[in-house]
Every structure is written in C-alpha cells, then in structure tokens.
C-alpha cells in the first residue's frame, strides 16, 4: 500500500530551489513528487501523512566513511569535545581513576589543532602523569596518528632503538626515547593489542546497527564504507549483509577495500542495501596528522 506525504516543503534537488509539496512512497521507493492532490490520488486509499510544512530533503550519502571504525570508536573514550590539552588530560584522568589497574584505555577523536592552550600532541610523560597504571593509546580524529603512554609503548615492545616496520612511524626524542607519538601502521599495531570489545559477530552487528542509527539521525541514508587496514580500519561485508538480511540495516552501504578479496568477484556485487564496487589506493598520509610527504 502506498503512502502519500502532503503539505510539506520537499526539495527535490532536480534544480536549485526546486520545491514541491508532496510525495508518494511504496515498498521503500518514491513513486511521485508533486502536488498534494495528485499524491493523494496515487496513494489510492493508502495512508496520508500531513507534514505540516516541514522541510524534506533527500537522504544524504557520505562518500568516504570508515563505518566500522566509527561504530567501534563510539565505545571508546570520546575526546572530540576536548578544546584544550588541559581538558583532554583531565578527561583521561577521570577515566583512569574509574578503570581497574592494568586494563587498557583506548580513546579517540581528539584534534590538537583546535586546542586553545597549545597546539601540540601530548607526550608519553604527560599521559603517564594522568594515567600511570593503565596502558593508554589515543587516536587523533584523522585516524592517522596515535599517542601512547609508557605502559602501552612497553606492551608494543617500543623503546630506544626500536625499528618500526615502516620507517618514520615511531617518533623519538633527542634522548633516543620514544615520545609516544605513533603514526599510521605503528599506531595501529599498538591499538590492536587492546582487547577487542567487538570480537564476536553479534557484537560487531550491534555496534554497526547503533552507528547507522546515529548516521540516520543526521540525515544520512547511504555510506561508502572504506577499509584501511594499515590504519586498523577494517570493514566486514558479512556484518552488513547479516544486518540487511535481518532487517536491521538502516543505511545503504557501498563497500570498498584496500586489498582485493580472495575470490573472483567483480564490481557491483550485492544488492540495493549492500554492495561491493571500488578499490582504495593510497598515495600518502594526511595533513593534520603530519604523515603526508
């Protein structure tokens, strides 16, 4: 049965300012955009919803998103609202005081470029002062750079003379000691040491479902989910397919990988909700994390 939505301000995006008052939807698809009268006629006795002049926009599509990483990061210490180094360190201190000794603390989302007191990354020693008894690693919002305290560095075997797999990804001070700054692959290796709260398939599905609901809340109905394994940014095709099969996926997902799948598939595999179709190539790092050439 079709549903008519009338008495709205519906921006079709066909042209700048193109505006109609109504639309008709059936089985999740738009049948018509236009006048109230025609919409009610096409609904043929179905439900009629009065929008009361609310603005309606087509769902937005995020064309570069690490969706599983976003779902995972929502469970971490959220530092995106830290506006200064002092504030971020206090947030870490509060989490550390509430965490049993020895348990990993993983944080994400900070941006030192917007700090009002000093636009620098914290050193391992500053992190040690507020978090002395727990391995701690924090990922900058760009996902290309991490900062770790001494216990996290020790867990990763990172000390004087350490040779990272990728040269230049571990920063050392004049004294030869690691500063705590880890770039790209080196940071991903330490992050991977922390216990994974999303190790199970059901845990992954629950987290992704919740993340998609958050996307929907901001008007996003589609996302290009892009894997980046060297930054610990995996994507799981089966997670999205399972959610779609169970009627729990509330955003269309277009998957791309940075490694070719180990089977003979081609672009376009999938359906209306989940499909695979592009490949990610790396040219360089990023600007905010200072990993670009």
Short mmCIF file of C-alpha atoms in Angstrom, two decimals:
data_model
loop_
_atom_site.label_atom_id
_atom_site.label_comp_id
_atom_site.label_asym_id
_atom_site.label_seq_id
_atom_site.Cartn_x
_atom_site.Cartn_y
_atom_site.Cartn_z
CA UNK A 1 0.00 0.00 0.00
CA UNK A 2 1.34 3.43 -0.97
CA UNK A 3 1.67 6.31 1.48
CA UNK A 4 1.18 9.95 0.49
CA UNK A 5 3.07 12.69 2.32
CA UNK A 6 1.45 16.08 1.76
CA UNK A 7 1.67 19.72 2.88
CA UNK A 8 5.44 19.80 3.03
CA UNK A 9 8.37 21.71 1.60
CA UNK A 10 10.01 18.97 -0.42
CA UNK A 11 13.32 19.88 -2.03
CA UNK A 12 13.76 17.54 -4.99
CA UNK A 13 17.34 18.62 -5.87
CA UNK A 14 16.46 18.39 -9.57
CA UNK A 15 17.48 22.04 -9.79
CA UNK A 16 18.38 24.74 -7.29
CA UNK A 17 15.29 25.71 -5.32
CA UNK A 18 13.06 23.09 -6.96
CA UNK A 19 10.25 22.67 -4.45
CA UNK A 20 7.07 20.58 -4.33
CA UNK A 21 4.54 19.94 -1.57
CA UNK A 22 4.09 16.17 -1.64
CA UNK A 23 5.49 12.75 -2.49
CA UNK A 24 4.34 9.15 -2.55
CA UNK A 25 6.27 6.12 -1.28
CA UNK A 26 5.51 2.43 -1.75
CA UNK A 27 7.67 -0.51 -0.68
CA UNK A 28 10.50 1.83 0.25
CA UNK A 29 10.61 3.59 -3.12
CA UNK A 30 9.47 7.00 -4.31
CA UNK A 31 6.65 6.84 -6.85
CA UNK A 32 5.92 10.53 -7.25
CA UNK A 33 6.90 14.05 -6.22
CA UNK A 34 4.49 16.91 -6.92
CA UNK A 35 1.14 18.25 -5.77
CA UNK A 36 -0.93 17.24 -2.76
CA UNK A 37 -3.92 16.37 -4.93
CA UNK A 38 -2.01 14.03 -7.24
CA UNK A 39 -0.18 12.43 -4.32
CA UNK A 40 -3.48 11.59 -2.58
CA UNK A 41 -4.88 10.20 -5.84
CA UNK A 42 -1.85 7.97 -6.43
CA UNK A 43 -1.97 6.64 -2.85
CA UNK A 44 -5.36 5.15 -3.74
CA UNK A 45 -6.81 4.91 -0.28
CA UNK A 46 -3.48 4.38 1.48
CA UNK A 47 -2.22 6.39 4.43
CA UNK A 48 -1.94 10.17 4.06
CA UNK A 49 0.61 11.92 6.26
CA UNK A 50 0.41 15.68 6.83
CA UNK A 51 3.95 17.13 7.03
CA UNK A 52 2.71 20.45 8.41
CA UNK A 53 5.07 22.43 6.16
CA UNK A 54 8.17 20.57 7.40
CA UNK A 55 11.22 20.71 5.12
CA UNK A 56 12.08 17.39 3.45
CA UNK A 57 15.45 16.69 1.84
CA UNK A 58 16.71 13.60 0.01
CA UNK A 59 18.83 11.37 2.23
CA UNK A 60 22.50 12.30 2.14
CA UNK A 61 25.29 9.88 1.21
CA UNK A 62 28.68 10.03 2.93
CA UNK A 63 31.17 9.14 0.20
CA UNK A 64 34.18 8.49 2.48
CA UNK A 65 33.50 6.85 5.81
CA UNK A 66 35.20 4.19 7.91
CA UNK A 67 31.90 2.93 9.21
CA UNK A 68 33.07 0.02 11.32
CA UNK A 69 35.81 2.17 12.86
CA UNK A 70 33.17 4.78 13.67
CA UNK A 71 31.00 2.10 15.29
CA UNK A 72 33.99 0.85 17.27
CA UNK A 73 35.12 4.33 18.31
CA UNK A 74 31.72 5.11 19.78
CA UNK A 75 32.63 2.64 22.55
CA UNK A 76 35.95 4.35 23.34
CA UNK A 77 36.83 7.34 25.50
CA UNK A 78 35.39 10.13 23.35
CA UNK A 79 37.75 13.10 23.19
CA UNK A 80 36.20 15.05 20.33
CA UNK A 81 34.89 17.76 22.65
CA UNK A 82 38.28 18.42 24.24
CA UNK A 83 39.12 22.03 23.39
CA UNK A 84 42.46 22.18 25.17
CA UNK A 85 45.31 19.94 26.25
CA UNK A 86 44.35 20.57 29.87
CA UNK A 87 40.77 19.49 29.25
CA UNK A 88 41.81 16.34 27.39
CA UNK A 89 44.25 15.32 30.13
CA UNK A 90 41.53 15.81 32.75
CA UNK A 91 39.15 13.61 30.75
CA UNK A 92 41.83 10.92 30.64
CA UNK A 93 42.48 11.26 34.38
CA UNK A 94 38.78 10.76 35.16
CA UNK A 95 38.59 7.62 33.00
CA UNK A 96 41.80 6.23 34.51
CA UNK A 97 40.54 6.73 38.07
CA UNK A 98 37.42 4.74 37.20
CA UNK A 99 39.32 1.92 35.43
CA UNK A 100 40.95 -1.06 37.21
CA UNK A 101 44.75 -1.01 37.14
CA UNK A 102 46.23 -2.82 34.16
CA UNK A 103 43.12 -2.55 32.00
CA UNK A 104 43.62 -0.89 28.62
CA UNK A 105 42.13 2.55 27.96
CA UNK A 106 41.57 3.42 24.32
CA UNK A 107 40.47 6.91 23.30
CA UNK A 108 39.65 8.59 20.02
CA UNK A 109 38.52 11.81 18.36
CA UNK A 110 40.87 14.49 19.69
CA UNK A 111 42.20 17.28 17.46
CA UNK A 112 45.20 19.09 18.89
CA UNK A 113 45.00 21.68 16.09
CA UNK A 114 41.92 23.20 17.75
CA UNK A 115 43.36 23.29 21.28
CA UNK A 116 43.25 26.77 22.79
CA UNK A 117 46.25 26.39 25.13
CA UNK A 118 48.84 24.63 22.93
CA UNK A 119 48.52 23.02 19.55
CA UNK A 120 50.77 20.06 20.27
CA UNK A 121 50.44 16.34 20.75
CA UNK A 122 50.80 15.20 24.36
CA UNK A 123 53.99 13.35 25.26
CA UNK A 124 54.08 9.91 26.84
CA UNK A 125 55.19 11.53 30.09
CA UNK A 126 52.17 13.85 30.22
CA UNK A 127 49.94 10.85 29.61
CA UNK A 128 51.80 8.90 32.32
CA UNK A 129 51.00 11.60 34.87
CA UNK A 130 47.25 11.30 34.38
CA UNK A 131 47.21 7.59 33.55
CA UNK A 132 50.09 5.85 35.35
CA UNK A 133 48.58 2.41 35.91
CA UNK A 134 46.83 1.57 32.63
CA UNK A 135 48.11 1.11 29.09
CA UNK A 136 46.68 4.08 27.20
CA UNK A 137 46.52 4.87 23.49
CA UNK A 138 44.59 7.72 21.88
CA UNK A 139 43.78 8.06 18.19
CA UNK A 140 43.56 11.51 16.61
CA UNK A 141 40.31 12.15 14.77
CA UNK A 142 42.05 11.80 11.38
CA UNK A 143 42.91 8.16 12.30
CA UNK A 144 46.49 8.56 11.03
CA UNK A 145 48.23 9.37 14.30
CA UNK A 146 48.18 7.98 17.85
CA UNK A 147 49.72 8.93 21.17
CA UNK A 148 50.55 6.33 23.81
CA UNK A 149 51.74 6.30 27.40
CA UNK A 150 54.71 4.31 28.64
CA UNK A 151 52.76 1.19 29.54
CA UNK A 152 51.22 1.00 26.06
CA UNK A 153 54.64 1.53 24.45
CA UNK A 154 56.08 -1.22 26.62
CA UNK A 155 53.27 -3.57 25.63
CA UNK A 156 54.17 -2.92 22.00
CA UNK A 157 57.87 -3.52 22.62
CA UNK A 158 58.65 0.08 21.67
CA UNK A 159 61.74 1.51 23.34
CA UNK A 160 65.13 3.04 22.47
CA UNK A 161 66.48 1.61 19.23
CA UNK A 162 63.11 0.14 18.19
CA UNK A 163 62.85 -0.34 14.43
CA UNK A 164 59.26 0.01 13.18
CA UNK A 165 58.08 -1.98 10.19
CA UNK A 166 57.53 1.30 8.35
CA UNK A 167 60.42 3.75 8.89
CA UNK A 168 59.44 7.06 10.47
CA UNK A 169 56.21 5.87 12.05
CA UNK A 170 57.61 5.93 15.62
CA UNK A 171 58.82 9.30 16.89
CA UNK A 172 61.93 9.50 19.10
CA UNK A 173 63.18 12.39 21.19
CA UNK A 174 66.77 13.74 21.37
CA UNK A 175 67.45 11.27 24.20
CA UNK A 176 66.57 8.33 21.94
CA UNK A 177 63.41 7.53 23.90
CA UNK A 178 60.08 7.22 22.07
CA UNK A 179 57.96 10.34 22.61
CA UNK A 180 54.69 8.40 22.50
CA UNK A 181 53.70 9.61 19.03
CA UNK A 182 52.94 6.73 16.67
CA UNK A 183 51.94 7.23 13.05
CA UNK A 184 49.79 5.04 10.81
CA UNK A 185 50.93 1.38 10.94
CA UNK A 186 52.90 1.73 14.20
CA UNK A 187 49.87 3.15 15.98
CA UNK A 188 47.56 0.53 14.52
CA UNK A 189 49.83 -2.23 15.84
CA UNK A 190 49.58 -0.90 19.41
CA UNK A 191 45.82 -0.27 19.18
CA UNK A 192 45.45 -3.90 18.11
CA UNK A 193 46.95 -5.03 21.44
CA UNK A 194 43.96 -3.75 23.41
CA UNK A 195 41.19 -6.32 23.99
CA UNK A 196 38.56 -6.05 21.28
CA UNK A 197 35.05 -5.44 22.68
CA UNK A 198 33.68 -6.28 19.23
CA UNK A 199 35.38 -9.63 18.75
CA UNK A 200 32.11 -11.51 18.25
CA UNK A 201 29.92 -11.28 15.19
CA UNK A 202 26.92 -10.23 17.28
CA UNK A 203 28.99 -7.51 18.97
CA UNK A 204 30.03 -6.15 15.59
CA UNK A 205 26.45 -6.18 14.33
CA UNK A 206 25.07 -4.41 17.39
CA UNK A 207 27.73 -1.69 17.17
CA UNK A 208 27.23 -1.11 13.43
CA UNK A 209 23.44 -1.02 13.83
CA UNK A 210 23.77 1.66 16.53
CA UNK A 211 26.22 3.63 14.37
CA UNK A 212 23.82 3.54 11.41
CA UNK A 213 21.03 4.89 13.62
CA UNK A 214 23.33 7.78 14.52
CA UNK A 215 24.01 8.41 10.82
CA UNK A 216 20.26 8.43 10.18
CA UNK A 217 19.79 10.99 12.95
CA UNK A 218 21.97 13.38 10.93
CA UNK A 219 20.16 12.75 7.65
CA UNK A 220 22.50 10.12 6.20
CA UNK A 221 20.81 7.20 4.43
CA UNK A 222 23.81 5.92 2.47
CA UNK A 223 27.52 5.49 3.13
CA UNK A 224 30.61 4.43 1.21
CA UNK A 225 32.40 2.27 3.81
CA UNK A 226 36.11 2.19 3.01
CA UNK A 227 38.60 -0.25 4.50
CA UNK A 228 42.07 0.94 5.50
CA UNK A 229 43.87 -1.96 7.13
CA UNK A 230 47.21 -0.22 7.62
CA UNK A 231 45.41 2.23 9.95
CA UNK A 232 43.42 -0.53 11.70
CA UNK A 233 40.25 0.38 9.80
CA UNK A 234 38.65 -2.94 8.77
CA UNK A 235 35.25 -3.44 7.18
CA UNK A 236 33.24 -6.67 7.31
CA UNK A 237 30.98 -7.47 4.38
CA UNK A 238 29.18 -10.23 6.26
CA UNK A 239 28.26 -7.87 9.12
CA UNK A 240 26.40 -5.57 6.74
CA UNK A 241 24.83 -8.47 4.86
CA UNK A 242 23.62 -10.08 8.09
CA UNK A 243 22.09 -6.81 9.27
CA UNK A 244 20.36 -6.35 5.92
CA UNK A 245 19.00 -9.92 5.99
CA UNK A 246 17.68 -9.31 9.50
CA UNK A 247 16.03 -6.01 8.56
CA UNK A 248 18.35 -4.07 10.90
CA UNK A 249 20.44 -2.11 8.37
CA UNK A 250 19.12 1.45 8.15
CA UNK A 251 21.67 2.87 5.69
CA UNK A 252 22.69 1.64 2.25
CA UNK A 253 26.32 0.52 2.31
CA UNK A 254 28.70 0.65 -0.67
CA UNK A 255 31.90 -1.17 0.29
CA UNK A 256 35.45 -0.59 -0.93
CA UNK A 257 38.63 -2.32 0.14
CA UNK A 258 42.36 -1.69 0.08
CA UNK A 259 43.06 -5.36 -0.59
CA UNK A 260 41.42 -7.39 -3.29
CA UNK A 261 39.08 -10.03 -1.88
CA UNK A 262 40.39 -13.57 -2.09
CA UNK A 263 37.76 -14.76 -4.53
CA UNK A 264 36.68 -13.97 -8.06
CA UNK A 265 34.11 -11.21 -7.69
CA UNK A 266 33.61 -8.07 -9.73
CA UNK A 267 32.39 -4.52 -9.19
CA UNK A 268 28.69 -4.28 -8.43
CA UNK A 269 28.36 -7.44 -6.37
CA UNK A 270 25.47 -7.10 -3.94
CA UNK A 271 22.01 -5.62 -3.85
CA UNK A 272 20.11 -2.44 -3.07
CA UNK A 273 21.31 -2.34 0.54
CA UNK A 274 24.87 -3.76 0.50
CA UNK A 275 27.19 -3.86 -2.48
CA UNK A 276 30.90 -4.04 -3.25
CA UNK A 277 32.36 -1.97 -6.02
CA UNK A 278 35.55 0.08 -5.63
CA UNK A 279 39.18 -0.24 -4.56
CA UNK A 280 41.12 2.10 -2.31
CA UNK A 281 44.58 3.26 -3.38
CA UNK A 282 46.99 5.04 -1.02
CA UNK A 283 49.16 7.88 -2.28
CA UNK A 284 50.31 9.39 1.02
CA UNK A 285 49.36 10.12 4.62
CA UNK A 286 47.33 13.10 5.79
CA UNK A 287 47.95 16.73 6.66
CA UNK A 288 46.55 17.01 10.20
CA UNK A 289 48.50 14.02 11.46
CA UNK A 290 51.67 15.20 9.68
CA UNK A 291 52.03 11.85 7.90
CA UNK A 292 51.84 13.33 4.41
CA UNK A 293 55.09 13.74 2.50
#
